[in-house]
XYZ file of C-alpha atoms in Angstrom:
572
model
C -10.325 91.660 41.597
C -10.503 89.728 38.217
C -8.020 87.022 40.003
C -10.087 86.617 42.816
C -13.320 86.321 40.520
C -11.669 83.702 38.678
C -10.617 81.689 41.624
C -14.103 81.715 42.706
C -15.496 80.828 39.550
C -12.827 77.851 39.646
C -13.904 76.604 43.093
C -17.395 76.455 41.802
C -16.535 74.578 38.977
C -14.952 71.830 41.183
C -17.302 71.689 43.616
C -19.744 71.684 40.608
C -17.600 68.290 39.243
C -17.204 66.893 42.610
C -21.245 66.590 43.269
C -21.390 65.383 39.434
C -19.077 63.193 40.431
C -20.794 61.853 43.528
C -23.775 61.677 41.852
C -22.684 58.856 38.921
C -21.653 57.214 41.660
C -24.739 57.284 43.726
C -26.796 56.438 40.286
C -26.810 52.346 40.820
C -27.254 52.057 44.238
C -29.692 54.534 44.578
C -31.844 52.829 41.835
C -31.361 49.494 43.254
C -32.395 50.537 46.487
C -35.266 51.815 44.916
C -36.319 49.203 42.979
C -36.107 46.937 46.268
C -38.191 48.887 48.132
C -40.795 48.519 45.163
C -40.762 44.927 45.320
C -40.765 44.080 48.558
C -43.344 46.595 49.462
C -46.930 45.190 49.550
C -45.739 41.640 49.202
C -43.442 40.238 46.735
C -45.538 39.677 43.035
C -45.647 36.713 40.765
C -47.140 36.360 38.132
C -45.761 32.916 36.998
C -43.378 30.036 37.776
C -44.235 30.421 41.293
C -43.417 26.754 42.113
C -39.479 27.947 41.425
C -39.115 29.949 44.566
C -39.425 26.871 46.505
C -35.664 25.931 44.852
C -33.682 28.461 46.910
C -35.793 28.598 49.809
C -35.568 24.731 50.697
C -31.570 25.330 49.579
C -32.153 27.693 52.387
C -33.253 25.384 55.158
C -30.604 22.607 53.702
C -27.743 25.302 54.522
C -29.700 25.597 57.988
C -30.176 22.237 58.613
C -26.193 21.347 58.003
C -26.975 20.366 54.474
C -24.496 20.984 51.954
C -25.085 21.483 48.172
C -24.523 18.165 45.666
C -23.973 16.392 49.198
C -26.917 16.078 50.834
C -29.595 16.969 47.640
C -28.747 16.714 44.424
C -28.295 20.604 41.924
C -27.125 21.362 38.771
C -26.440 24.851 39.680
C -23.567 25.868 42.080
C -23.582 25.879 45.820
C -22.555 29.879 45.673
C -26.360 30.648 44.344
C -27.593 28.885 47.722
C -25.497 30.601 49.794
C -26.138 33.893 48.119
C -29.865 33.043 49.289
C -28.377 31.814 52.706
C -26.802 35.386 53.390
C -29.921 37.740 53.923
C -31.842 34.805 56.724
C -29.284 35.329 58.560
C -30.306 38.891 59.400
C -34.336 38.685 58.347
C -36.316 35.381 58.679
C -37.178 33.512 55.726
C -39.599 34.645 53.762
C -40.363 36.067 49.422
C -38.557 38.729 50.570
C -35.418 36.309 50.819
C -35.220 36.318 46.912
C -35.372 40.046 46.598
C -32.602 40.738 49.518
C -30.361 38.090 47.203
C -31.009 39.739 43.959
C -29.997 43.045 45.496
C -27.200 41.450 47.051
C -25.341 40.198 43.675
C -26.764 43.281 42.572
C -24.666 45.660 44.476
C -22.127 43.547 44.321
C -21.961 43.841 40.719
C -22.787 47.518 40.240
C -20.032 48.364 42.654
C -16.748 46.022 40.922
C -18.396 47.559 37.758
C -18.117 51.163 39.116
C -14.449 50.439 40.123
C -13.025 48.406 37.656
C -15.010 50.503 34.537
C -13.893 53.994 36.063
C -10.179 52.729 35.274
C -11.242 52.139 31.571
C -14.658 54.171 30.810
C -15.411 57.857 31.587
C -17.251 57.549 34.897
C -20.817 58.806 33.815
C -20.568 56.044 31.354
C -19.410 53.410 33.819
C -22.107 54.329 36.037
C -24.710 53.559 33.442
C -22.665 49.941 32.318
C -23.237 49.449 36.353
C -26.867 50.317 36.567
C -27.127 48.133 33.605
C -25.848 44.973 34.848
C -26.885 45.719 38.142
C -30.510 45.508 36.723
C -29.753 42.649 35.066
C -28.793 40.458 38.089
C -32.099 41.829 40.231
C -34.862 42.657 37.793
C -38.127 40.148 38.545
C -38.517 39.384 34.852
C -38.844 36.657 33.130
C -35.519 37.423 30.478
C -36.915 37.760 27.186
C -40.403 37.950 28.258
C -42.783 41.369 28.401
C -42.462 43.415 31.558
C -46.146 41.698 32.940
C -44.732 38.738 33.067
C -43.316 38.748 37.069
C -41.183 35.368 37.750
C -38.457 36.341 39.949
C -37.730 32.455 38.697
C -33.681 31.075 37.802
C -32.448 34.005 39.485
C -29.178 32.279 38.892
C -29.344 32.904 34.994
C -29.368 36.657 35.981
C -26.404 36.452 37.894
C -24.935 34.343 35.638
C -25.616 37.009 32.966
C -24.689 40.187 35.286
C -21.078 38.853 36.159
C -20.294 37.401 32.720
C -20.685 40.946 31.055
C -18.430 42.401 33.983
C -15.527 39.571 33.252
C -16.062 40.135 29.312
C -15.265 43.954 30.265
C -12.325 43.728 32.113
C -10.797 41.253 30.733
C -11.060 42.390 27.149
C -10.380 45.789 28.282
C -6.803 46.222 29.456
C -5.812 49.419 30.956
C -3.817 51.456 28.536
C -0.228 51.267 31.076
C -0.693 48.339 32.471
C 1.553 47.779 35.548
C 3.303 44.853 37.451
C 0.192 45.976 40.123
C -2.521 46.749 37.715
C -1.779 43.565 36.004
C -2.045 41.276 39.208
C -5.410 43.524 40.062
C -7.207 42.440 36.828
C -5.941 39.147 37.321
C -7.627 38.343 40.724
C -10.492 40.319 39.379
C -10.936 38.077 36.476
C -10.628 34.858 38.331
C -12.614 35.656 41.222
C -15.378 36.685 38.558
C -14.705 32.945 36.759
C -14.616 30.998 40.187
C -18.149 33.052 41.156
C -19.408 31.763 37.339
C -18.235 28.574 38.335
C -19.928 28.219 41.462
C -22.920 29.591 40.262
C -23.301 28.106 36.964
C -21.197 25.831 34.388
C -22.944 26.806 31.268
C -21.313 30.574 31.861
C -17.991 29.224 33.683
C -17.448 27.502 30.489
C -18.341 30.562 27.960
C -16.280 32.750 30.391
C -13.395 30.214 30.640
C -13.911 30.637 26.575
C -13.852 34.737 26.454
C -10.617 34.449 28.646
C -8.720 32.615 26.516
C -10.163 34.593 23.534
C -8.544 38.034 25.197
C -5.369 36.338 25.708
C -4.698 36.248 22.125
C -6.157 38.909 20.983
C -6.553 42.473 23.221
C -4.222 41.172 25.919
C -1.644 38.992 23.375
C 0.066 37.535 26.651
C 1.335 40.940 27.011
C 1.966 39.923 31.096
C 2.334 36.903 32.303
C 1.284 37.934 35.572
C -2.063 38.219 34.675
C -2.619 34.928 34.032
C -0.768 33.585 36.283
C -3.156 35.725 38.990
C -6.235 34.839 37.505
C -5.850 30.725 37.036
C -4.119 30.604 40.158
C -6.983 32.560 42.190
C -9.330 30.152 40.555
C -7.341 26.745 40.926
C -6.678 27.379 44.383
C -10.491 28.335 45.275
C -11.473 25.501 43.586
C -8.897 22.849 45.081
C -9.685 24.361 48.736
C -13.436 23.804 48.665
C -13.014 19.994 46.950
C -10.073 19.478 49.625
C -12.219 20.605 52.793
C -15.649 19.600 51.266
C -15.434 16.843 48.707
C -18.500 19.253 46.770
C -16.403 20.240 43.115
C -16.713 16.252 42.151
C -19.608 15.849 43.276
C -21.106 18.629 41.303
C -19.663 17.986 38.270
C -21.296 14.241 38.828
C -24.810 16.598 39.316
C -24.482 18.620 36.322
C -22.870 14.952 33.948
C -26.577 13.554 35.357
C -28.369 16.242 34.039
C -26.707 16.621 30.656
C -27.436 12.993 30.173
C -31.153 13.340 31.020
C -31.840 16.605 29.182
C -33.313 15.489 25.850
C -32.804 18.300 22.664
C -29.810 19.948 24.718
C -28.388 21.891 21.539
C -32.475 22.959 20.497
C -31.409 23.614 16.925
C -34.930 25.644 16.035
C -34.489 28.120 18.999
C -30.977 28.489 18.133
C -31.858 29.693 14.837
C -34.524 32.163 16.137
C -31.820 33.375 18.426
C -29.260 33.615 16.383
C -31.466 36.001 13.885
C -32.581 38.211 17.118
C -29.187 39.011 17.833
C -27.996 39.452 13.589
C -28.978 43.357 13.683
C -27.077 43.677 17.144
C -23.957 41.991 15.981
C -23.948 44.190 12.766
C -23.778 47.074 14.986
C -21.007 45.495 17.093
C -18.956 44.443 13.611
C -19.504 48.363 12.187
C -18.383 49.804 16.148
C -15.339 47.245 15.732
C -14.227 48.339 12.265
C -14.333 51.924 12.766
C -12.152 51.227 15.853
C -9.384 49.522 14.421
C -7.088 52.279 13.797
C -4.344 50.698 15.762
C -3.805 47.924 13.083
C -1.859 48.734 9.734
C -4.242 49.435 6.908
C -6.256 46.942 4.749
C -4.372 44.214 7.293
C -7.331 41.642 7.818
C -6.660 41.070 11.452
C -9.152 42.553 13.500
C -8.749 40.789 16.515
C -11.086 42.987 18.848
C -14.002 43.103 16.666
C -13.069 39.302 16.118
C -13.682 39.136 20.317
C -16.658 41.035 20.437
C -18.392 39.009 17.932
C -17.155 35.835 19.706
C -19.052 37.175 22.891
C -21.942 38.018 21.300
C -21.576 34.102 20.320
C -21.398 33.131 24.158
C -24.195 35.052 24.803
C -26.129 32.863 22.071
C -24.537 29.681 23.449
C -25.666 30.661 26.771
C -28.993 31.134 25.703
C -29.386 28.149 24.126
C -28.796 26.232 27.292
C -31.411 28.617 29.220
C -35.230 29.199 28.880
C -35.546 29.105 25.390
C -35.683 33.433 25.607
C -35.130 35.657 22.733
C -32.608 37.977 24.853
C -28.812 38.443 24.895
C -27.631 40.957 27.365
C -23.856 39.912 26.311
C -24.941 42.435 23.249
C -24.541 45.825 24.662
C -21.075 44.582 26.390
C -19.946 43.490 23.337
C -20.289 46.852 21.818
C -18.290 48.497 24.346
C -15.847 46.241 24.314
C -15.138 46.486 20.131
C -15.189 50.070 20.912
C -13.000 50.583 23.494
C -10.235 51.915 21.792
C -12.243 55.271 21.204
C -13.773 55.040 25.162
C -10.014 54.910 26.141
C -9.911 57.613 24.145
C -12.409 59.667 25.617
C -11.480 59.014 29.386
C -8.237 60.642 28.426
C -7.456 64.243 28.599
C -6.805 63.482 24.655
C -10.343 63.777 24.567
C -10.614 67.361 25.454
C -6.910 68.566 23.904
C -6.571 67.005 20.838
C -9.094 69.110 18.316
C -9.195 72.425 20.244
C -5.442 72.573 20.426
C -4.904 72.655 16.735
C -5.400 75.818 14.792
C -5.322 73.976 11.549
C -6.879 70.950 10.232
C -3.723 68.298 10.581
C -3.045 64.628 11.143
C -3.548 65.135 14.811
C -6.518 66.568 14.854
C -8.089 64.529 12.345
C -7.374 61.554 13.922
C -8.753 63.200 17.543
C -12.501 64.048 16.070
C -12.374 60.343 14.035
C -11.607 58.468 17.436
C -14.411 61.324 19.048
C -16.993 60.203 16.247
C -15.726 56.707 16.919
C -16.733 56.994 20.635
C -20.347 58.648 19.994
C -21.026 55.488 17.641
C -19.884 53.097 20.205
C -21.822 55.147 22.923
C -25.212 55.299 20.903
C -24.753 51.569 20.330
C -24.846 50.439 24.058
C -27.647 52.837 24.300
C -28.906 51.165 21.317
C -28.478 47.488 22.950
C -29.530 47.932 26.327
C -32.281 50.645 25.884
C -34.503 47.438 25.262
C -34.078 44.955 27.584
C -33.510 48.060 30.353
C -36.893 49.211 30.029
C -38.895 46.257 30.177
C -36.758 45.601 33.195
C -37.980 49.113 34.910
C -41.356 48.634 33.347
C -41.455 45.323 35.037
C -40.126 46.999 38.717
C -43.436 49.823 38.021
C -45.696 47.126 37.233
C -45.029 45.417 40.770
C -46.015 48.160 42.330
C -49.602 48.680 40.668
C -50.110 45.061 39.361
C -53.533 43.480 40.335
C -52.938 40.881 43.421
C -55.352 38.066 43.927
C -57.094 38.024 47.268
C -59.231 34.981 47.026
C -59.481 32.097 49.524
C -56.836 30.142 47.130
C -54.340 32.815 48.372
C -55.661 33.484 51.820
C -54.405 30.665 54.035
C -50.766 32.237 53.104
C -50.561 34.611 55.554
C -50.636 31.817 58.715
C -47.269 31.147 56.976
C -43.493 32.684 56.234
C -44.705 33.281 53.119
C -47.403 35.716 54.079
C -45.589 38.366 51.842
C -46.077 36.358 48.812
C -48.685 38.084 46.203
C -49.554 36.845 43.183
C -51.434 37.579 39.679
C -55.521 38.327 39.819
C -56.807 36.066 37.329
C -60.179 37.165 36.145
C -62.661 34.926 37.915
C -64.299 34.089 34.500
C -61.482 32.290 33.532
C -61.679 29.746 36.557
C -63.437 26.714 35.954
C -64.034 23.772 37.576
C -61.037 21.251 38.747
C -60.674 18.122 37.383
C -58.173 15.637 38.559
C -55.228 14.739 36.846
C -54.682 17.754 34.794
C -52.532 20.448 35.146
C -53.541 23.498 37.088
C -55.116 26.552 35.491
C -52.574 29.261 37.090
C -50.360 29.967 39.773
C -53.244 31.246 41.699
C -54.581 27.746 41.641
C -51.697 26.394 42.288
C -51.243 27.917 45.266
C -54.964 26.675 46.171
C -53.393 23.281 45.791
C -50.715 23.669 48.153
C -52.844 24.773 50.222
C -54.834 21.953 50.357
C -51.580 19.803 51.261
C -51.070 22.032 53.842
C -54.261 21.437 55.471
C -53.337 17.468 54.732
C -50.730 17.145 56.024
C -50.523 19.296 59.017
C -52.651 17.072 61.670
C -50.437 14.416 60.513
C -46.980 16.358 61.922
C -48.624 17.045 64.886
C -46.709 19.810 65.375
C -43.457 18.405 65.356
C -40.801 20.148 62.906
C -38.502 17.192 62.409
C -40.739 15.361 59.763
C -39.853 15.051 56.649
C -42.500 15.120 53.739
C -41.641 14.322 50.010
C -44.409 15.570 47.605
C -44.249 14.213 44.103
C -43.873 17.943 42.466
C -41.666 20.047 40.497
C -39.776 21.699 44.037
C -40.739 21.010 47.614
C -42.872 23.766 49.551
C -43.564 22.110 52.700
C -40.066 22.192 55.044
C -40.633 26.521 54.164
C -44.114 26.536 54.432
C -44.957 24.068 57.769
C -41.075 24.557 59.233
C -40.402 20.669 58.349
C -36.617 19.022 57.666
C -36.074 19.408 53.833
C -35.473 16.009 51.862
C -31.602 14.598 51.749
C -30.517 12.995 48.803
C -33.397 15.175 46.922
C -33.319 17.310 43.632
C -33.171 20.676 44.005
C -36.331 20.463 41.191
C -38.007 17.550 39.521
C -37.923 18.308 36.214
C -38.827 15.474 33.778
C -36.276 14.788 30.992
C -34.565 17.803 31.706
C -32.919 16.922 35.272
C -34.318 13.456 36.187
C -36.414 10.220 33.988
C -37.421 6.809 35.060
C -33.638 5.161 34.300
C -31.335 7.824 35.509
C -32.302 9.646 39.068
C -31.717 9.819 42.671
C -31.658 6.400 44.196
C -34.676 5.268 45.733
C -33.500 3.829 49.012
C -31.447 6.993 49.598
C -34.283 9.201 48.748
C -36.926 7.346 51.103
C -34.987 6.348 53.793
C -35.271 9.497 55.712
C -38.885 10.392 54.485
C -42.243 10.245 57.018
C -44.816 11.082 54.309
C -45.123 11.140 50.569
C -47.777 13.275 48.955
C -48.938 12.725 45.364
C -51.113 15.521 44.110
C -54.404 15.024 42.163
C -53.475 18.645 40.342
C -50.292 20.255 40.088
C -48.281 22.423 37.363
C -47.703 20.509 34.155
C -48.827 17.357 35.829
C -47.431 15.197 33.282
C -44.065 15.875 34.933
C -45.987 15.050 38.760
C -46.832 11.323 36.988
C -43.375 10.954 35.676
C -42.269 11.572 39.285
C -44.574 9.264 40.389
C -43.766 6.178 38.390
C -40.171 6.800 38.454
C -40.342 6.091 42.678
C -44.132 4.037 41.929
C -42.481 0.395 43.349
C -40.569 1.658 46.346
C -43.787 4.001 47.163
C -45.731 0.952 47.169
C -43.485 -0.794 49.170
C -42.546 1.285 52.268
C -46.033 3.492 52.260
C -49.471 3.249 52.420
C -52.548 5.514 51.993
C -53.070 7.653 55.382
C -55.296 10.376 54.641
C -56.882 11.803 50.971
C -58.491 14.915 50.482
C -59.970 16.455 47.061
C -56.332 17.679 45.830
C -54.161 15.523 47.222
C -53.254 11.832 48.474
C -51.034 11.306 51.497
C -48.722 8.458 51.872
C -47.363 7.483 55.133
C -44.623 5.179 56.243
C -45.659 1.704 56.805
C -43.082 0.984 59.959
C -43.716 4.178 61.923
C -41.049 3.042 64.253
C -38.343 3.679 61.620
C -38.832 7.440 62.589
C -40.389 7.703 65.673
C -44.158 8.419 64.139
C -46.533 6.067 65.614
């Protein structure tokens, strides 16, 4: 009877550790899921930076159109984070819901190599959380560094960027603790395909990767396997010499991202760089005391410390990294570099050492001393990712609650959007007393009045199409609206955004026959978003405007500029 009563009480246990199990798996996805549903629901919110969506949307309709990336229009950013964008139109029509379905994409994505790849290294509950952590990071709508109000869904690319970047810095500076002939091949491939995503997303996080590789080579991993390398800069040499052999795009975006660098004006932004570097000084404390106290594996009072070494040097790519962003005081490389200078005691813990060490030992000895100090170890390392990404977590959740009760502006600036594929696009009440009236040549007062404005042009400009969607209109603005909004050609030989001094000026830019060549109509706004950079636009294209267009139709927001020799394209 007792034997029987035990065997039941064992099943129940199991089946108790199975669903516990299940459940840490479940965690990510189900909270993804969840917050996708909340921002999709009701319209998808912005509060800000609404011009940006226009970047990945128009990428889009290039992919659409036969347009490839740094062929046809000119980026700085990767062809992968179009065609990350290009996935979910294939099933759903193009829409703001397009950004959320990509977020959630790289999201899962993420959550799940996390889930697998941590598991072999982390106890699973605490995997689960480093995947709903990063998976948060890649698809939260906030603006990083900025309070949970402020709604952006903007750069989703730096997200990404920052979501797979923690994952690489994981498992490559985490080697499993019998590494294998197989094993070692696995992390290899895992590692480059992570770098060759970076890459193709991003070079400002290809290049601190490329930097965190090298820096586990010679210190966690000490070329312990050859294999591994071998595996990982094979994977992404081969990926990289397919896509330039078949497509001719690697050279031509490295020529994109040399012509931005030599635009951008203050590119190292000493000022921020201190501001940053003092936001992340209590963080990196914690990640020098976790690394210490885990260094029981080197011979005492030696002063080589090479994984607390690493996980200072990646909270230093985080800082590098966020240098080159929005000038944001937020490093999510933090919290991964705490795990990572602790891993030694995580190891620990996902070991059966974990439970046998201290109760097997009656007395007090070597053993079990040095069980409890690698326990205490663990619970400091634990409490210090808690510690890191407690912060930017819940401004991310607070920001996927406010989306769902956030005041939306209803107003006749906003109204014309739902004739459009945008009509899930909300954005931002602004309190009426805070509208004034327009005046002409300054910059608008929101993105509620910008939206007004584009409006405007769309009423402009869409007598002028006569219904045909094979025109091609270039509006002198930060991104291009029109091919999404009116179902128009987007612009070859474009850039992906028209920022000024940051990714074009009057000397260095797109050239001007190549630009105009293929374009009906030119529209020069009397308001826009830091107009400033519309004027910059403007005089940097002001002769060949003059040249090949004249003045075909004017309203109180905008000018419209039409080709002088119709026949050209087939418009008179």
């Amino acid at each position: 009877m007792t034997s029987l009563t035990s065997v039941e009480t064992s099943d129940r246990l199991m089946t108790r550790d199975t669903y516990t199990k299940v459940l840490w798996w479940l965690l990510p996805f189900a909270v993804l899921v969840v917050s996708t549903l909340i921002q999709t629901t009701g319209g998808v919110y912005f509060h800000m930076f609404t011009h940006d969506m226009f970047i990945p949307l128009e990428g889009v309709l290039h992919l659409h159109n036969g347009h490839l990336p740094h062929r046809d229009f000119v980026t700085p950013i990767g062809a992968l984070y179009y065609f990350v964008h290009y996935l979910p139109s294939l099933i759903v029509p193009i829409s703001a819901k397009t950004l959320i379905y990509a977020n959630l994409l790289v999201a899962t994505v993420v959550a799940l190599a996390t889930l697998v790849f941590g598991r072999q290294r982390l106890p699973l509950w605490l995997a689960s959380l480093v995947a709903l952590y990063l998976g948060i990071i890649a698809s939260s709508p906030r603006q990083i560094g900025e309070p949970f109000t402020l709604i952006s869904n903007n750069a989703s690319y730096n997200r990404f960027g920052w979501a797979l970047i923690g994952l690489l810095a994981l498992v490559a500076a985490c080697p499993r603790l019998v590494p294998t002939r197989r094993s070692s091949l696995i992390d290899g491939a895992v590692v480059g395909s992570l770098l060759t995503g970076l890459f193709l997303i991003k070079l400002t996080y290809a290049g601190a990767a490329l930097g965190i590789v090298l820096l586990t080579m010679v210190t966690t991993r000490k070329f312990s396997d050859w294999r591994y390398p071998l595996m990982l800069f094979g994977l992404f040499a081969s990926v990289a010499l397919a896509i330039e052999l078949s497509t001719g795009l690697i050279h031509l975006y490295l020529s994109d991202v040399q012509m931005t660098a030599s635009v951008t004006t203050n590119l190292l932004r000493p000022d921020f760089a201190v501001r940053l570097l003092f936001y992340c000084a209590t963080g990196a404390v914690a990640v020098l005391m976790v690394g210490l106290i885990n260094e029981w594996d080197q011979r005492r009072f030696h002063v080589w410390v090479p994984r607390t070494l690493l996980s200072l040097a990646i909270v230093m790519a985080g800082v590098v990294i966020g240098i080159q962003n929005h000038p944001e005081l937020e490093n999510p490389l933090l919290a991964v570099a705490v795990l990572i200078a602790g891993y030694p005691s995580l190891r620990f813990l996902n070991s059966r050492a974990a439970q046998d060490a201290p109760a097997t030992k009656t007395t007090f000895d070597n053993g079990a001393a040095n069980g409890i100090a690698k326990l205490l170890a663990g619970r400091a390392c634990i409490i210090g990712f808690v510690a890191m990404a407690a912060g930017p977590v819940a401004q991310d959740v607070a920001a996927i609650a406010w989306v769902a009760v956030a005041p939306r502006a209803s107003g006749s600036e906003v109204a014309w959007l739902a004739e459009t594929p945008l009509s899930d696009l909300t954005l931002f009440a602004t309190e009426p007393t805070k509208r004034g009236t327009a005046v002409p040549g300054t910059s608008v007062r929101d993105d509620v009045d910008l939206i007004g404005v584009i409006g405007d042009g769309v009423a402009l400009i869409r007598p002028h199409v006569r219904g045909r969607d094979d025109a091609v209109v270039l509006p002198l603005t930060f991104s291009n609206p029109y091919p999404v909004l009116l179902g128009l050609l987007p612009v070859r030989h474009e850039l992906a955004w028209w920022h000024a001094d940051r990714t074009f000026s009057r000397s260095i830019k797109p050239n001007a026959d190549l630009l105009l060549s293929g374009v009906d109509f030119v529209m020069l706004p009397k308001r826009y978003t830091n107009y400033s950079n519309v004027a910059a636009f403007r005089d940097a294209y002001a002769p060949e405007i003059a040249r090949d267009f004249r003045v075909a139709d004017e309203n109180a927001t905008w000018l419209l500029f039409a080709r002088n020799r119709c026949q050209m394209r087939l418009r008179c």
